C-alpha positions as protocol buffer text, in pm:
chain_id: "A"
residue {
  index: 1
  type: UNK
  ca { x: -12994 y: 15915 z: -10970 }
}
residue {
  index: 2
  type: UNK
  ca { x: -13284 y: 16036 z: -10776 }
}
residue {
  index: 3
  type: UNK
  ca { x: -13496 y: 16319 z: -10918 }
}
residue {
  index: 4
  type: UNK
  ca { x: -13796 y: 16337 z: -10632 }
}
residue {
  index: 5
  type: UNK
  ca { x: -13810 y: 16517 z: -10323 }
}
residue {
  index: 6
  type: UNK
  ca { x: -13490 y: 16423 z: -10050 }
}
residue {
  index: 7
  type: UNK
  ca { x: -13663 y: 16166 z: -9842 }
}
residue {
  index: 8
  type: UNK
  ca { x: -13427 y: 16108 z: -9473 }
}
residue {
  index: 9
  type: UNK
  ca { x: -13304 y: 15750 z: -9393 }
}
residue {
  index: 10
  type: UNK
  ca { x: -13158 y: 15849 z: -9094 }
}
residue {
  index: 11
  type: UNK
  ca { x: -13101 y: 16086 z: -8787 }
}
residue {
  index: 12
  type: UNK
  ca { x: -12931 y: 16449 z: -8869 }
}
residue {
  index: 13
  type: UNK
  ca { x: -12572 y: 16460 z: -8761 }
}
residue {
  index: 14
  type: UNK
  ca { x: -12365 y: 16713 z: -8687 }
}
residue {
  index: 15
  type: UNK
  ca { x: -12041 y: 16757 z: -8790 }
}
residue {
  index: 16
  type: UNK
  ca { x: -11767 y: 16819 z: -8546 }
}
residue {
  index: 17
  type: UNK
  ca { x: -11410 y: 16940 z: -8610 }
}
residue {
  index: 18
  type: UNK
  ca { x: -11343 y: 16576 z: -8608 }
}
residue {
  index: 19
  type: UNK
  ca { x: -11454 y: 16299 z: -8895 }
}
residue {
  index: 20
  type: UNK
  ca { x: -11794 y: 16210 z: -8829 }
}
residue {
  index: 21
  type: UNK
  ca { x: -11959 y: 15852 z: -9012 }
}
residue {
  index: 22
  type: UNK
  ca { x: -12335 y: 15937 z: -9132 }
}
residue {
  index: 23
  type: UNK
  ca { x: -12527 y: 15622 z: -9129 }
}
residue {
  index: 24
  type: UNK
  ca { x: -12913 y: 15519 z: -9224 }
}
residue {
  index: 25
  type: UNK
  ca { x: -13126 y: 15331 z: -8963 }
}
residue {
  index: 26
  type: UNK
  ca { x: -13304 y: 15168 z: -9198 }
}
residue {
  index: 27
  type: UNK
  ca { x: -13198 y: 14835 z: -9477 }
}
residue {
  index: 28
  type: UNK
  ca { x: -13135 y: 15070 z: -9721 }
}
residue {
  index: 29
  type: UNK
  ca { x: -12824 y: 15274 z: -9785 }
}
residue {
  index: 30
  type: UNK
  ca { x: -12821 y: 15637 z: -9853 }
}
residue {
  index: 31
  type: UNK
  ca { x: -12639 y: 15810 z: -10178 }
}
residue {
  index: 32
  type: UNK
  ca { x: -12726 y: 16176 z: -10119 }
}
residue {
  index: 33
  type: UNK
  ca { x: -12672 y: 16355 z: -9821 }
}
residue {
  index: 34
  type: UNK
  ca { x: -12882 y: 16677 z: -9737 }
}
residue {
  index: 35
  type: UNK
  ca { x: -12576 y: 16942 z: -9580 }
}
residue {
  index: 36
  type: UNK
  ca { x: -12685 y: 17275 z: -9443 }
}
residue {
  index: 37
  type: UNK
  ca { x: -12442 y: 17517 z: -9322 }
}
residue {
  index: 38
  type: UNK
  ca { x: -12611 y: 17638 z: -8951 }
}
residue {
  index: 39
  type: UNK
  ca { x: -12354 y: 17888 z: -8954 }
}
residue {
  index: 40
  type: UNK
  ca { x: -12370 y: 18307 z: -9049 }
}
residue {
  index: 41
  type: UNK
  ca { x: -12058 y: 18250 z: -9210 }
}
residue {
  index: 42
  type: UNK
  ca { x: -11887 y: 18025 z: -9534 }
}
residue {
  index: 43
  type: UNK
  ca { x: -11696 y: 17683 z: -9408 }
}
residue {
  index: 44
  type: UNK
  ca { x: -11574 y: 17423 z: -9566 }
}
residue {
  index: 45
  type: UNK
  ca { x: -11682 y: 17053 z: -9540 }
}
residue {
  index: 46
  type: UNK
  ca { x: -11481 y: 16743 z: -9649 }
}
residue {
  index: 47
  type: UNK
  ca { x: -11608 y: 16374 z: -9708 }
}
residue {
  index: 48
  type: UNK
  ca { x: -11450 y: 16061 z: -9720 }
}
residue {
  index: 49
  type: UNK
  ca { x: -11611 y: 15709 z: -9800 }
}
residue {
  index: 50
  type: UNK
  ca { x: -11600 y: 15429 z: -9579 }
}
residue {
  index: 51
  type: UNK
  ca { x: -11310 y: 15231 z: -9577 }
}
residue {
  index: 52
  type: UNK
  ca { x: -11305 y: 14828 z: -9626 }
}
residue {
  index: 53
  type: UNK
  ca { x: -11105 y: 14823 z: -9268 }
}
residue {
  index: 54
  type: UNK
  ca { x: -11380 y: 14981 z: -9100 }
}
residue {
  index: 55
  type: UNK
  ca { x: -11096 y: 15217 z: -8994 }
}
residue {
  index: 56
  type: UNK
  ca { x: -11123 y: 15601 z: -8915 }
}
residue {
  index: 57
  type: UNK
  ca { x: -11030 y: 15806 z: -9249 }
}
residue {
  index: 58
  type: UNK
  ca { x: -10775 y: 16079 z: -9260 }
}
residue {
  index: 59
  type: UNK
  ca { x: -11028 y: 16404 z: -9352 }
}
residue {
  index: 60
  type: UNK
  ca { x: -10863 y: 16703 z: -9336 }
}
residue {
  index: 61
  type: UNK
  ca { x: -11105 y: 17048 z: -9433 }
}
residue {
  index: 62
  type: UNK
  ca { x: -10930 y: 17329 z: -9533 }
}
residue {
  index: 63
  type: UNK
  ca { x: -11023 y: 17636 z: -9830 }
}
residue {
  index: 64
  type: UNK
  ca { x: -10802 y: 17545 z: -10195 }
}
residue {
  index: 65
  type: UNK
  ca { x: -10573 y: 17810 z: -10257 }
}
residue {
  index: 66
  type: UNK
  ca { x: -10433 y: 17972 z: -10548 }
}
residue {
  index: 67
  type: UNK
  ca { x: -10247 y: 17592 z: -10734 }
}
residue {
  index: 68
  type: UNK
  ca { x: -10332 y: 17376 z: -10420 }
}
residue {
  index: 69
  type: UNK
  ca { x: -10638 y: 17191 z: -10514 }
}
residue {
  index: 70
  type: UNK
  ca { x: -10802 y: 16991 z: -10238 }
}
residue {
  index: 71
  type: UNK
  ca { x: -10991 y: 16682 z: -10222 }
}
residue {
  index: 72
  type: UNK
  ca { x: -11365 y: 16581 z: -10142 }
}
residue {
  index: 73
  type: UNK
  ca { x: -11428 y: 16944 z: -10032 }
}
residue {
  index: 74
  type: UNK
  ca { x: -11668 y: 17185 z: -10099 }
}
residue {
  index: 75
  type: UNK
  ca { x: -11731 y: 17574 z: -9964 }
}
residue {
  index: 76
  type: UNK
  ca { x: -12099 y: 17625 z: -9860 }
}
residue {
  index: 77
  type: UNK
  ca { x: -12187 y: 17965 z: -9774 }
}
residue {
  index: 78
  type: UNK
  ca { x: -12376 y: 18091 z: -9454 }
}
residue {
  index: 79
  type: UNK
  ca { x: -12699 y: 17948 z: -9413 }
}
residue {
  index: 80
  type: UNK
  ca { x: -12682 y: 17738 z: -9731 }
}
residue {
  index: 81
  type: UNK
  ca { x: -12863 y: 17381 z: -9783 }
}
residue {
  index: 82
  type: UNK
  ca { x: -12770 y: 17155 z: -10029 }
}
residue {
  index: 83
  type: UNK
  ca { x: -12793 y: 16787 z: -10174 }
}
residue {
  index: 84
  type: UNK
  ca { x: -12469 y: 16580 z: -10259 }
}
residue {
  index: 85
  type: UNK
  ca { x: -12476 y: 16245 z: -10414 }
}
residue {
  index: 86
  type: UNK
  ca { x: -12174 y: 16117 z: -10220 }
}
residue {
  index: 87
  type: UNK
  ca { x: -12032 y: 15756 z: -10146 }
}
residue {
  index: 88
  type: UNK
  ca { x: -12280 y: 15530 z: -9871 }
}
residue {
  index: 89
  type: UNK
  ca { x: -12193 y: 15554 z: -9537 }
}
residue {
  index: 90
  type: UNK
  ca { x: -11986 y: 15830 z: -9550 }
}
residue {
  index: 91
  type: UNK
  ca { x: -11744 y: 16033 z: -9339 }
}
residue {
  index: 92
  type: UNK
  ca { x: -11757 y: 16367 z: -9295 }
}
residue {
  index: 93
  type: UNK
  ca { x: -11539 y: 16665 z: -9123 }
}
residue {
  index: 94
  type: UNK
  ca { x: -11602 y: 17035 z: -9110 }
}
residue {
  index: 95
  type: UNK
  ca { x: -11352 y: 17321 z: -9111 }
}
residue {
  index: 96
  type: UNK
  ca { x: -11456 y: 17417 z: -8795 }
}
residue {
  index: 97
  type: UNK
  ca { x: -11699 y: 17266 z: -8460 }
}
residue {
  index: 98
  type: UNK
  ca { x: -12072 y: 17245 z: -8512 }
}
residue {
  index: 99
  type: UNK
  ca { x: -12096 y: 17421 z: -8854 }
}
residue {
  index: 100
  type: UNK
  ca { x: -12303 y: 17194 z: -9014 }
}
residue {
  index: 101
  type: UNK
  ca { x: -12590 y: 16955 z: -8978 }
}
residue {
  index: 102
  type: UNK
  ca { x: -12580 y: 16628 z: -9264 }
}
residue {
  index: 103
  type: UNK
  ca { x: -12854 y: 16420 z: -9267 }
}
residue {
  index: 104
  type: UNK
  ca { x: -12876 y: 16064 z: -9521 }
}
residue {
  index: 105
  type: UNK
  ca { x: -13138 y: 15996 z: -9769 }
}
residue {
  index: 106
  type: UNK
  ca { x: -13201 y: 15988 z: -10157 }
}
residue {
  index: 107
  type: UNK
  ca { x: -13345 y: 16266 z: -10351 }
}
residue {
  index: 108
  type: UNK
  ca { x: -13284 y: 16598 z: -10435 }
}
C-alpha cells in the first residue's frame, strides 16, 4: 500500500452508463484509482476487475436497499473525490451518464 501523494499513470476517464476499462499508458499497472463525482448530486459507481477472457464484465450500479446488499459499489456524494485501492485494469460503470471522472495511479 501506497502512503504518498496519488501520482496519475494514465489519462482521466469518464464513466458512462456503460462499463468502462481504466488503463495506465505507462509499464506499470495502477492499484488505486482517484474517482470524483462531477456531479451536484450522490451516484453510485460499480467496479469490476478484468477478466482472464479479456471479455466485457457484467457491472450493474444500483443503491443497496434495506437486505439487498450489492457488490463492488460504493455511494459518493456530490462533488466528492476519493482514492480506492481496486483490482489493475479495472472496469468501471456509473449509475447514471457522465457522473464521474476515474483516473489510474498509486497513492493516496
Amino acid at each position: 500500500m501506497q502512503n504518498n501523494a496519488f501520482q496519475p499513470f494514465g489519462p482521466t476517464y469518464l464513466i458512462t452508463g456503460g462499463p468502462v476499462q481504466v488503463l495506465t499508458v505507462n509499464n506499470q499497472q495502477a492499484t488505486s484509482y482517484r474517482i470524483r463525482n462531477i456531479t451536484v448530486t450522490n451516484a453510485y459507481i460499480a467496479w469490476s476487475p478484468a477478466l482472464p477472457s479479456g471479455n466485457i464484465p457484467s457491472i450493474t450500479s444500483i443503491s443497496p436497499t434495506a437486505g439487498i446488499p450489492v457488490l463492488n459499489t460504493v455511494g459518493m456524494v456530490a462533488t466528492s473525490v476519493e482514492v480506492f485501492c481496486l483490482p489493475q485494469n479495472a472496469w468501471f460503470r456509473s449509475s447514471a451518464a457522465g457522473t464521474f471522472e476515474v483516473t489510474p495511479g498509486e497513492g493516496i
